[in-house]
Short mmCIF file of C-alpha atoms and ligand atoms in Angstrom, two decimals:
data_model
loop_
_atom_site.label_atom_id
_atom_site.label_comp_id
_atom_site.label_asym_id
_atom_site.label_seq_id
_atom_site.Cartn_x
_atom_site.Cartn_y
_atom_site.Cartn_z
CA MET A 1 -16.63 -26.79 68.59
CA ALA A 2 -20.03 -25.26 69.04
CA ILE A 3 -18.88 -23.15 72.07
CA HIS A 4 -15.32 -22.24 71.03
CA GLY A 5 -15.13 -22.80 67.28
CA GLY A 6 -14.95 -19.66 65.14
CA HIS A 7 -14.09 -17.47 67.98
CA ASP A 8 -11.46 -14.60 67.80
CA LYS A 9 -10.18 -13.13 71.03
CA ASP A 10 -11.74 -9.64 71.12
CA PRO A 11 -8.94 -6.90 70.87
CA ARG A 12 -10.81 -5.07 73.79
CA TYR A 13 -10.87 -8.27 75.77
CA SER A 14 -14.87 -8.55 75.65
CA HIS A 15 -15.58 -12.34 76.81
CA LEU A 16 -18.23 -12.64 74.20
CA THR A 17 -17.59 -11.29 70.60
CA PRO A 18 -19.45 -7.88 70.81
CA VAL A 19 -22.38 -6.69 68.28
CA TYR A 20 -20.53 -4.88 65.93
CA ALA A 21 -23.44 -2.51 65.15
CA THR A 22 -21.84 -0.61 62.52
CA SER A 23 -22.42 -0.04 58.81
CA THR A 24 -19.08 0.83 57.85
CA PHE A 25 -15.33 0.72 59.04
CA VAL A 26 -12.76 3.37 59.07
CA TYR A 27 -9.17 3.96 57.66
CA ASP A 28 -6.36 5.46 59.30
CA THR A 29 -5.33 6.98 55.87
CA ALA A 30 -6.86 7.16 52.39
CA GLU A 31 -4.23 4.59 51.29
CA GLN A 32 -5.26 2.13 53.88
CA GLY A 33 -8.80 2.28 52.35
CA MET A 34 -7.55 1.81 48.96
CA HIS A 35 -5.63 -1.29 50.06
CA ARG A 36 -8.45 -2.93 51.75
CA PHE A 37 -10.80 -2.28 48.85
CA SER A 38 -7.67 -3.90 46.55
CA GLY A 39 -7.33 -6.76 48.88
CA LYS A 40 -3.89 -5.59 49.54
CA GLU A 41 -4.66 -5.33 53.23
CA ASP A 42 -6.96 -7.29 55.07
CA GLY A 43 -9.75 -5.49 57.18
CA TYR A 44 -13.42 -4.75 57.40
CA ILE A 45 -14.85 -2.27 54.90
CA TYR A 46 -18.65 -2.39 54.94
CA THR A 47 -21.08 -4.52 56.77
CA ARG A 48 -23.06 -5.74 53.65
CA TRP A 49 -19.67 -7.22 52.66
CA SER A 50 -18.55 -8.61 56.13
CA ASN A 51 -18.71 -7.81 59.86
CA PRO A 52 -16.88 -9.36 62.93
CA THR A 53 -19.93 -10.54 64.37
CA THR A 54 -21.47 -11.99 61.39
CA ASP A 55 -18.12 -13.77 60.61
CA GLU A 56 -18.13 -15.26 63.88
CA ALA A 57 -21.37 -16.79 63.56
CA MET A 58 -20.61 -18.08 59.83
CA ASN A 59 -17.13 -19.51 60.98
CA LYS A 60 -18.58 -21.16 63.91
CA ILE A 61 -21.17 -23.18 61.55
CA ALA A 62 -18.32 -23.84 59.11
CA ALA A 63 -16.05 -25.21 62.12
CA MET A 64 -19.07 -27.58 63.01
CA GLU A 65 -19.77 -28.61 59.59
CA THR A 66 -16.14 -29.76 59.12
CA PHE A 67 -15.34 -31.12 62.61
CA GLY A 68 -13.58 -34.16 62.36
CA LEU A 69 -13.43 -34.27 58.70
CA SER A 70 -10.40 -34.34 56.50
CA ASP A 71 -9.88 -34.27 52.62
CA SER A 72 -8.23 -36.86 50.60
CA ALA A 73 -4.60 -35.86 51.43
CA GLY A 74 -5.68 -36.35 55.18
CA ASN A 75 -5.74 -32.68 55.97
CA PRO A 76 -8.60 -31.02 57.98
CA LEU A 77 -11.44 -30.06 55.79
CA LYS A 78 -12.06 -26.32 55.62
CA ALA A 79 -15.07 -24.42 54.63
CA THR A 80 -16.07 -20.86 54.25
CA GLY A 81 -19.22 -18.78 53.50
CA TYR A 82 -21.40 -15.97 53.96
CA LEU A 83 -24.02 -15.58 56.80
CA GLN A 84 -27.13 -14.30 55.08
CA SER A 85 -30.49 -12.55 56.13
CA SER A 86 -32.51 -16.10 55.54
CA GLY A 87 -32.25 -19.54 54.45
CA MET A 88 -34.07 -18.27 51.26
CA ALA A 89 -31.15 -15.91 50.86
CA ALA A 90 -28.48 -18.47 51.11
CA ILE A 91 -30.44 -20.62 48.69
CA SER A 92 -30.51 -17.41 46.28
CA SER A 93 -26.58 -17.03 46.67
CA LEU A 94 -26.07 -20.55 46.02
CA PHE A 95 -28.20 -20.79 42.71
CA LEU A 96 -27.08 -17.42 41.47
CA SER A 97 -23.37 -18.24 41.80
CA THR A 98 -23.38 -21.52 40.61
CA LEU A 99 -25.87 -21.82 37.97
CA LYS A 100 -26.25 -19.89 34.37
CA LYS A 101 -28.67 -19.91 31.52
CA GLY A 102 -29.21 -23.37 30.11
CA ASP A 103 -27.91 -25.18 33.22
CA LYS A 104 -30.27 -27.75 34.93
CA ILE A 105 -30.72 -28.84 38.57
CA LEU A 106 -31.66 -32.45 39.56
CA SER A 107 -33.43 -32.67 42.76
CA HIS A 108 -35.98 -34.71 44.62
CA TYR A 109 -39.43 -34.86 46.05
CA SER A 110 -40.61 -32.79 48.93
CA LEU A 111 -38.31 -29.92 49.20
CA TYR A 112 -39.13 -26.74 51.50
CA GLY A 113 -41.97 -24.79 50.04
CA GLY A 114 -39.80 -21.80 49.38
CA SER A 115 -36.95 -23.87 47.72
CA GLN A 116 -39.56 -25.53 45.41
CA ASP A 117 -41.42 -22.12 44.57
CA PHE A 118 -37.75 -20.57 43.70
CA ILE A 119 -37.19 -23.47 41.45
CA ASP A 120 -40.39 -23.37 40.04
CA LYS A 121 -41.21 -19.67 39.58
CA LEU A 122 -37.82 -17.83 39.48
CA LEU A 123 -35.21 -19.94 37.73
CA PRO A 124 -37.13 -21.00 34.63
CA ASP A 125 -37.31 -17.05 33.94
CA LEU A 126 -33.38 -17.23 34.20
CA GLY A 127 -33.12 -20.16 31.49
CA ILE A 128 -32.67 -22.69 34.48
CA GLU A 129 -34.63 -25.89 34.70
CA CYS A 130 -35.18 -28.26 37.43
CA ILE A 131 -35.69 -32.06 36.96
CA ILE A 132 -37.50 -33.45 39.98
CA ASP A 133 -37.58 -37.38 40.70
CA ASP A 134 -37.56 -39.59 43.73
CA LEU A 135 -33.92 -39.80 44.25
CA ARG A 136 -34.41 -42.29 46.90
CA ASP A 137 -34.20 -44.46 43.97
CA LEU A 138 -30.57 -44.34 42.84
CA ASN A 139 -31.56 -45.93 39.39
CA LYS A 140 -33.76 -42.71 38.84
CA ALA A 141 -31.02 -40.20 39.63
CA GLU A 142 -28.59 -42.15 37.29
CA GLU A 143 -30.95 -42.36 34.50
CA ALA A 144 -31.47 -38.57 34.82
CA LEU A 145 -27.76 -37.94 35.05
CA LYS A 146 -27.17 -40.01 31.75
CA ARG A 147 -30.00 -38.65 29.85
CA ASP A 148 -29.39 -35.07 30.43
CA SER A 149 -25.95 -33.59 30.24
CA GLY A 150 -27.07 -30.01 30.99
CA ILE A 151 -27.65 -31.06 34.61
CA LYS A 152 -24.92 -28.92 36.41
CA MET A 153 -26.14 -29.70 40.19
CA VAL A 154 -27.78 -31.95 42.41
CA TYR A 155 -29.68 -30.38 45.03
CA ILE A 156 -30.54 -32.34 48.22
CA GLU A 157 -32.68 -31.66 51.32
CA THR A 158 -32.21 -34.42 53.83
CA PRO A 159 -34.47 -35.15 55.91
CA ALA A 160 -36.92 -33.19 53.55
CA ASN A 161 -39.26 -30.88 54.64
CA PRO A 162 -42.11 -31.88 55.52
CA THR A 163 -42.31 -35.70 54.62
CA LEU A 164 -38.91 -36.46 56.32
CA GLN A 165 -37.76 -38.52 53.34
CA CYS A 166 -34.37 -39.12 53.31
CA VAL A 167 -31.95 -39.56 50.39
CA ASP A 168 -28.71 -41.35 50.51
CA LEU A 169 -25.94 -38.79 50.96
CA GLU A 170 -23.05 -40.88 50.29
CA ALA A 171 -24.42 -42.78 47.23
CA LEU A 172 -26.25 -40.01 45.59
CA THR A 173 -23.02 -37.69 45.87
CA LYS A 174 -20.80 -40.46 44.66
CA LEU A 175 -23.04 -41.00 41.61
CA ALA A 176 -23.20 -37.06 40.90
CA LYS A 177 -19.35 -37.10 41.13
CA GLN A 178 -19.11 -39.79 38.70
CA TYR A 179 -20.81 -37.51 36.22
CA ASN A 180 -18.83 -34.40 37.29
CA LYS A 181 -21.75 -32.52 38.91
CA LEU A 182 -21.80 -30.19 41.74
CA VAL A 183 -23.81 -31.36 44.80
CA ALA A 184 -25.51 -29.04 47.34
CA CYS A 185 -27.34 -29.89 50.44
CA ASP A 186 -29.79 -28.21 52.63
CA ASN A 187 -28.91 -29.35 56.01
CA THR A 188 -31.55 -27.43 58.22
CA PHE A 189 -33.55 -30.26 59.48
CA ALA A 190 -30.62 -32.27 60.58
CA THR A 191 -27.88 -29.51 61.80
CA PRO A 192 -24.35 -30.44 61.81
CA TYR A 193 -24.49 -32.10 65.00
CA LEU A 194 -26.60 -34.84 63.39
CA GLN A 195 -25.36 -34.93 59.90
CA GLN A 196 -22.10 -33.48 58.29
CA PRO A 197 -22.83 -33.58 54.32
CA PHE A 198 -19.35 -32.46 53.61
CA GLY A 199 -18.21 -35.76 54.84
CA TYR A 200 -19.59 -37.56 51.70
CA GLY A 201 -18.07 -35.11 49.05
CA VAL A 202 -21.04 -32.50 48.98
CA ASP A 203 -19.62 -29.14 47.77
CA PHE A 204 -22.06 -26.88 49.35
CA ILE A 205 -24.18 -26.65 52.44
CA ILE A 206 -26.94 -24.27 53.02
CA HIS A 207 -28.91 -23.64 56.16
CA SER A 208 -31.91 -21.89 57.60
CA THR A 209 -30.35 -20.73 60.63
CA THR A 210 -33.81 -19.61 61.81
CA LYS A 211 -34.46 -23.06 62.96
CA PHE A 212 -32.25 -25.41 65.25
CA LEU A 213 -29.26 -23.33 64.78
CA ASN A 214 -30.55 -20.36 66.39
CA GLY A 215 -32.83 -22.65 68.41
CA HIS A 216 -34.93 -19.97 70.27
CA GLY A 217 -36.93 -18.49 67.21
CA THR A 218 -35.28 -15.21 67.80
CA ALA A 219 -34.12 -14.11 64.17
CA ILE A 220 -34.31 -15.11 60.65
CA GLY A 221 -30.99 -16.22 59.14
CA GLY A 222 -29.31 -18.52 56.69
CA VAL A 223 -25.66 -19.40 56.05
CA PHE A 224 -24.16 -20.51 52.53
CA LEU A 225 -20.86 -22.63 52.92
CA GLY A 226 -18.50 -24.11 50.25
CA LEU A 227 -15.36 -26.13 50.09
CA ASP A 228 -13.96 -24.44 47.22
CA ILE A 229 -12.44 -21.66 49.13
CA GLU A 230 -11.22 -20.09 45.71
CA PHE A 231 -14.73 -20.10 44.25
CA MET A 232 -16.23 -19.03 47.57
CA ALA A 233 -13.86 -15.84 47.57
CA THR A 234 -14.54 -15.07 44.04
CA GLN A 235 -17.84 -16.01 42.28
CA ALA A 236 -19.77 -16.79 45.73
CA ARG A 237 -18.62 -13.61 47.32
CA LYS A 238 -19.63 -11.56 44.18
CA THR A 239 -22.89 -12.86 44.20
CA PHE A 240 -23.34 -12.45 48.02
CA ARG A 241 -22.23 -9.10 47.93
CA LEU A 242 -24.25 -7.90 44.99
CA LEU A 243 -27.48 -9.44 46.04
CA GLY A 244 -27.03 -7.74 49.43
CA GLY A 245 -28.87 -10.61 51.36
CA ASN A 246 -26.27 -10.20 54.31
CA SER A 247 -27.36 -11.01 57.86
CA ASN A 248 -26.66 -8.27 60.57
CA PRO A 249 -24.70 -8.06 63.69
CA PHE A 250 -27.62 -8.48 66.25
CA ASP A 251 -29.16 -11.42 64.55
CA ALA A 252 -25.78 -12.85 64.35
CA TYR A 253 -25.02 -12.47 68.08
CA LEU A 254 -28.35 -14.08 68.71
CA LEU A 255 -27.15 -16.98 66.50
CA ILE A 256 -23.70 -17.29 68.14
CA ASN A 257 -25.30 -17.65 71.38
CA GLY A 258 -27.93 -20.08 70.35
CA LEU A 259 -25.08 -22.37 68.56
CA LYS A 260 -23.28 -22.75 71.71
CA THR A 261 -26.01 -24.96 73.29
CA LEU A 262 -26.90 -26.83 70.00
CA GLU A 263 -25.62 -29.89 71.23
CA VAL A 264 -27.36 -30.21 74.54
CA ARG A 265 -30.70 -28.69 72.76
CA MET A 266 -30.48 -31.29 70.17
CA ASP A 267 -30.10 -34.22 72.75
CA ARG A 268 -33.25 -32.96 74.43
CA HIS A 269 -35.16 -32.27 71.03
CA CYS A 270 -34.13 -35.78 70.01
CA HIS A 271 -34.97 -37.58 72.98
CA ASN A 272 -38.44 -36.05 73.10
CA ALA A 273 -38.99 -36.65 69.36
CA MET A 274 -38.62 -40.36 69.61
CA GLU A 275 -41.09 -40.68 72.52
CA VAL A 276 -43.46 -38.44 70.72
CA ALA A 277 -43.15 -40.40 67.64
CA GLY A 278 -43.71 -43.77 69.30
CA PHE A 279 -46.81 -42.37 71.15
CA LEU A 280 -48.29 -40.99 67.79
CA GLU A 281 -47.78 -44.40 66.05
CA SER A 282 -49.54 -46.13 68.61
CA HIS A 283 -52.46 -43.91 68.71
CA GLY A 284 -55.60 -45.39 67.41
CA ALA A 285 -56.49 -41.85 65.59
CA VAL A 286 -53.39 -41.54 63.77
CA SER A 287 -53.00 -43.45 60.41
CA LYS A 288 -49.43 -42.72 59.36
CA VAL A 289 -46.36 -41.26 61.15
CA ASN A 290 -43.21 -39.91 58.93
CA TYR A 291 -40.48 -40.38 61.43
CA HIS A 292 -37.42 -41.94 60.12
CA GLY A 293 -36.30 -43.00 63.56
CA LEU A 294 -39.25 -45.51 63.64
CA THR A 295 -38.47 -48.78 61.75
CA SER A 296 -41.54 -48.72 60.04
CA HIS A 297 -40.38 -45.68 58.05
CA PRO A 298 -38.99 -46.48 54.57
CA ASP A 299 -36.15 -44.45 54.95
CA TYR A 300 -35.07 -45.71 58.37
CA ALA A 301 -31.78 -47.56 57.51
CA VAL A 302 -30.54 -44.64 55.17
CA ALA A 303 -31.27 -42.18 57.89
CA ALA A 304 -29.37 -44.35 60.46
CA LYS A 305 -26.54 -44.55 58.25
CA GLN A 306 -26.07 -40.89 57.75
CA MET A 307 -27.38 -39.30 61.00
CA ARG A 308 -26.17 -39.61 64.55
CA HIS A 309 -29.99 -39.49 65.54
CA PRO A 310 -33.13 -39.18 63.62
CA GLY A 311 -33.72 -35.60 64.64
CA ALA A 312 -36.61 -33.77 66.23
CA MET A 313 -38.89 -33.25 63.10
CA MET A 314 -41.70 -35.51 62.20
CA SER A 315 -45.23 -35.59 60.40
CA PHE A 316 -48.28 -37.78 60.73
CA GLU A 317 -51.84 -37.97 59.44
CA LEU A 318 -54.83 -38.69 61.17
CA LYS A 319 -57.65 -41.20 60.10
CA GLY A 320 -60.19 -38.56 59.94
CA GLY A 321 -58.01 -36.69 57.34
CA LEU A 322 -57.92 -32.86 57.10
CA GLU A 323 -60.94 -32.45 59.38
CA ALA A 324 -59.65 -34.29 62.12
CA GLY A 325 -56.08 -32.64 61.60
CA THR A 326 -57.87 -29.08 61.99
CA ARG A 327 -59.96 -30.22 65.06
CA MET A 328 -56.75 -31.71 66.55
CA MET A 329 -54.75 -28.46 66.14
CA ASN A 330 -57.25 -26.40 67.36
CA ASN A 331 -57.80 -28.49 70.66
CA LEU A 332 -53.95 -28.00 71.55
CA LYS A 333 -53.38 -26.08 74.81
CA MET A 334 -49.71 -25.96 75.33
CA CYS A 335 -48.10 -26.76 71.83
CA THR A 336 -47.81 -23.86 69.36
CA ARG A 337 -49.81 -23.63 66.16
CA THR A 338 -47.33 -22.10 63.72
CA VAL A 339 -44.87 -22.39 60.95
CA SER A 340 -41.03 -22.56 61.27
CA LEU A 341 -39.38 -25.19 63.48
CA GLY A 342 -36.36 -25.77 65.84
CA THR A 343 -37.43 -23.71 68.74
CA CYS A 344 -37.59 -24.59 72.43
CA ASP A 345 -41.40 -24.98 72.32
CA THR A 346 -43.33 -27.83 70.32
CA LEU A 347 -44.72 -26.30 66.90
CA LEU A 348 -47.45 -27.93 64.83
CA CYS A 349 -48.23 -26.57 61.36
CA HIS A 350 -50.16 -27.76 58.19
CA PRO A 351 -47.97 -27.77 55.30
CA ALA A 352 -50.60 -28.07 52.53
CA SER A 353 -52.17 -24.82 53.66
CA MET A 354 -49.04 -23.00 55.18
CA THR A 355 -45.41 -23.81 54.38
CA HIS A 356 -46.33 -25.41 51.09
CA TYR A 357 -49.41 -23.67 50.12
CA SER A 358 -47.84 -22.30 46.94
CA VAL A 359 -46.73 -25.75 45.67
CA PRO A 360 -49.51 -27.01 43.63
CA LYS A 361 -51.83 -29.58 44.84
CA GLU A 362 -50.75 -32.20 42.15
CA LYS A 363 -47.27 -31.73 42.84
CA ARG A 364 -47.79 -31.85 46.75
CA GLU A 365 -49.64 -35.12 46.18
CA GLN A 366 -46.96 -36.71 44.05
CA TYR A 367 -44.11 -35.59 46.60
CA GLY A 368 -46.36 -37.15 49.66
CA ILE A 369 -47.26 -33.71 50.98
CA THR A 370 -51.11 -34.65 51.44
CA ASP A 371 -53.71 -32.53 52.67
CA GLY A 372 -54.16 -34.25 55.96
CA LEU A 373 -50.41 -34.11 56.83
CA ILE A 374 -49.47 -32.38 60.10
CA ARG A 375 -45.94 -31.37 60.72
CA LEU A 376 -44.53 -31.32 64.36
CA SER A 377 -41.35 -29.90 65.60
CA THR A 378 -40.60 -31.38 68.74
CA GLY A 379 -39.54 -29.22 71.63
CA MET A 380 -37.72 -29.29 74.64
CA GLU A 381 -40.56 -29.23 77.16
CA ASN A 382 -40.93 -32.32 79.61
CA VAL A 383 -42.03 -34.99 77.17
CA GLN A 384 -44.83 -36.16 79.23
CA ASP A 385 -46.33 -32.50 78.95
CA ILE A 386 -45.99 -32.71 74.99
CA ILE A 387 -47.85 -36.14 74.82
CA ARG A 388 -50.45 -35.19 77.25
CA ASP A 389 -51.38 -32.06 75.20
CA LEU A 390 -51.10 -34.16 71.81
CA GLU A 391 -53.34 -36.97 73.83
CA GLN A 392 -56.00 -34.36 74.74
CA ALA A 393 -55.89 -32.69 71.42
CA LEU A 394 -56.53 -36.13 69.64
CA ARG A 395 -59.55 -36.88 71.84
C1 PLP B 401 -35.48 -26.89 54.87
C2 PLP B 401 -35.64 -25.45 54.88
N1 PLP B 401 -34.81 -24.86 54.02
C3 PLP B 401 -35.05 -23.36 54.13
C4 PLP B 401 -35.87 -22.92 54.72
C5 PLP B 401 -35.92 -21.15 54.29
O1 PLP B 401 -35.30 -20.66 55.45
P1 PLP B 401 -35.80 -18.87 55.86
O2 PLP B 401 -37.19 -19.05 56.43
O3 PLP B 401 -34.84 -18.84 57.12
O4 PLP B 401 -35.66 -18.34 54.75
C6 PLP B 401 -36.76 -23.34 55.53
C7 PLP B 401 -37.90 -22.65 56.17
O5 PLP B 401 -38.60 -23.13 56.75
C8 PLP B 401 -36.54 -24.86 55.51
O6 PLP B 401 -37.50 -25.39 56.33
#
């Protein structure tokens, strides 16, 4: 699916989908242009709206997110959506197409810093509030749903950045549906190879394609997908087109090529992550490892139920706290000190001062994003090289 899914035969017989580097598309006649605008005739109009290269990338991710899934009538599940300029653009399209003044979101601890900021700093000005609780506890989720009929959407990010907390996709979605709520999931950390939220009745999926989906750190991007084809073709499309947060053909081309190797890359990332997590857990300088592939992790069972493999992300704390963490990061010789994740090389960052810097300290602490936490995105290097570098950095 990752290799062939979403591909349309090129009319000029190009093997790979070309980079359609064009802002606009021409019409044979004025009438044809009119018909394309009115929807009487299919065809491309303007790249902010759609483009063959960006469409192929979106279709590929939609095909991967629905692979092997069927609807209640037994028909293959179909999703559609929009390729966006970033994960944040995808989140903007999601929120702004589904929510209006007076609506509320129910979400959980430890969201990506940008998502948390969007919820805290932009949505309240539009009259949209967010209730945050520890939704690993389903009783808390049910209490909130019972208490507040204004909740329109349950917003999930599992595994969550950077604590790797996991919520139960199946149970939480079932609960949300009992109360007639929309459910959206940020599937960036897992990728569709490891986890398929649509299989649990989730309505919308967003990704930062900047991460594992691109896989090489060559482009910022995002995707906004939905199962309700009618909604996606109307309200979602209006929002996407008017916000102008589309991706571009070149970034889409890079993404298409990255997607083709997702499965083999993830197998290597995941294998390495398990070894690295085991190494860190047994190291005397490390006080805590957040990796739900370890049986010591509180969300081990939930992750095992809904993910093919726990993935390649983890975070950890050192006994010496922030000071020891800073020293360790400065000692790295091969692994890279940077934000972002999902690239071929191993990346380490300090969430409290970097990705989650703008989340207030009290909230960070409540969500488990402590000052001493270091996040690690396991790369595809020889795993012994990664461990050797971490070992010498922890000396
Ligand atoms: C889980 C998650 N969601 C969304 C985003 C936002 O993506 P982008 O940086 O592509 O806008 C990020 C970025 O790190 C992320 O980690």
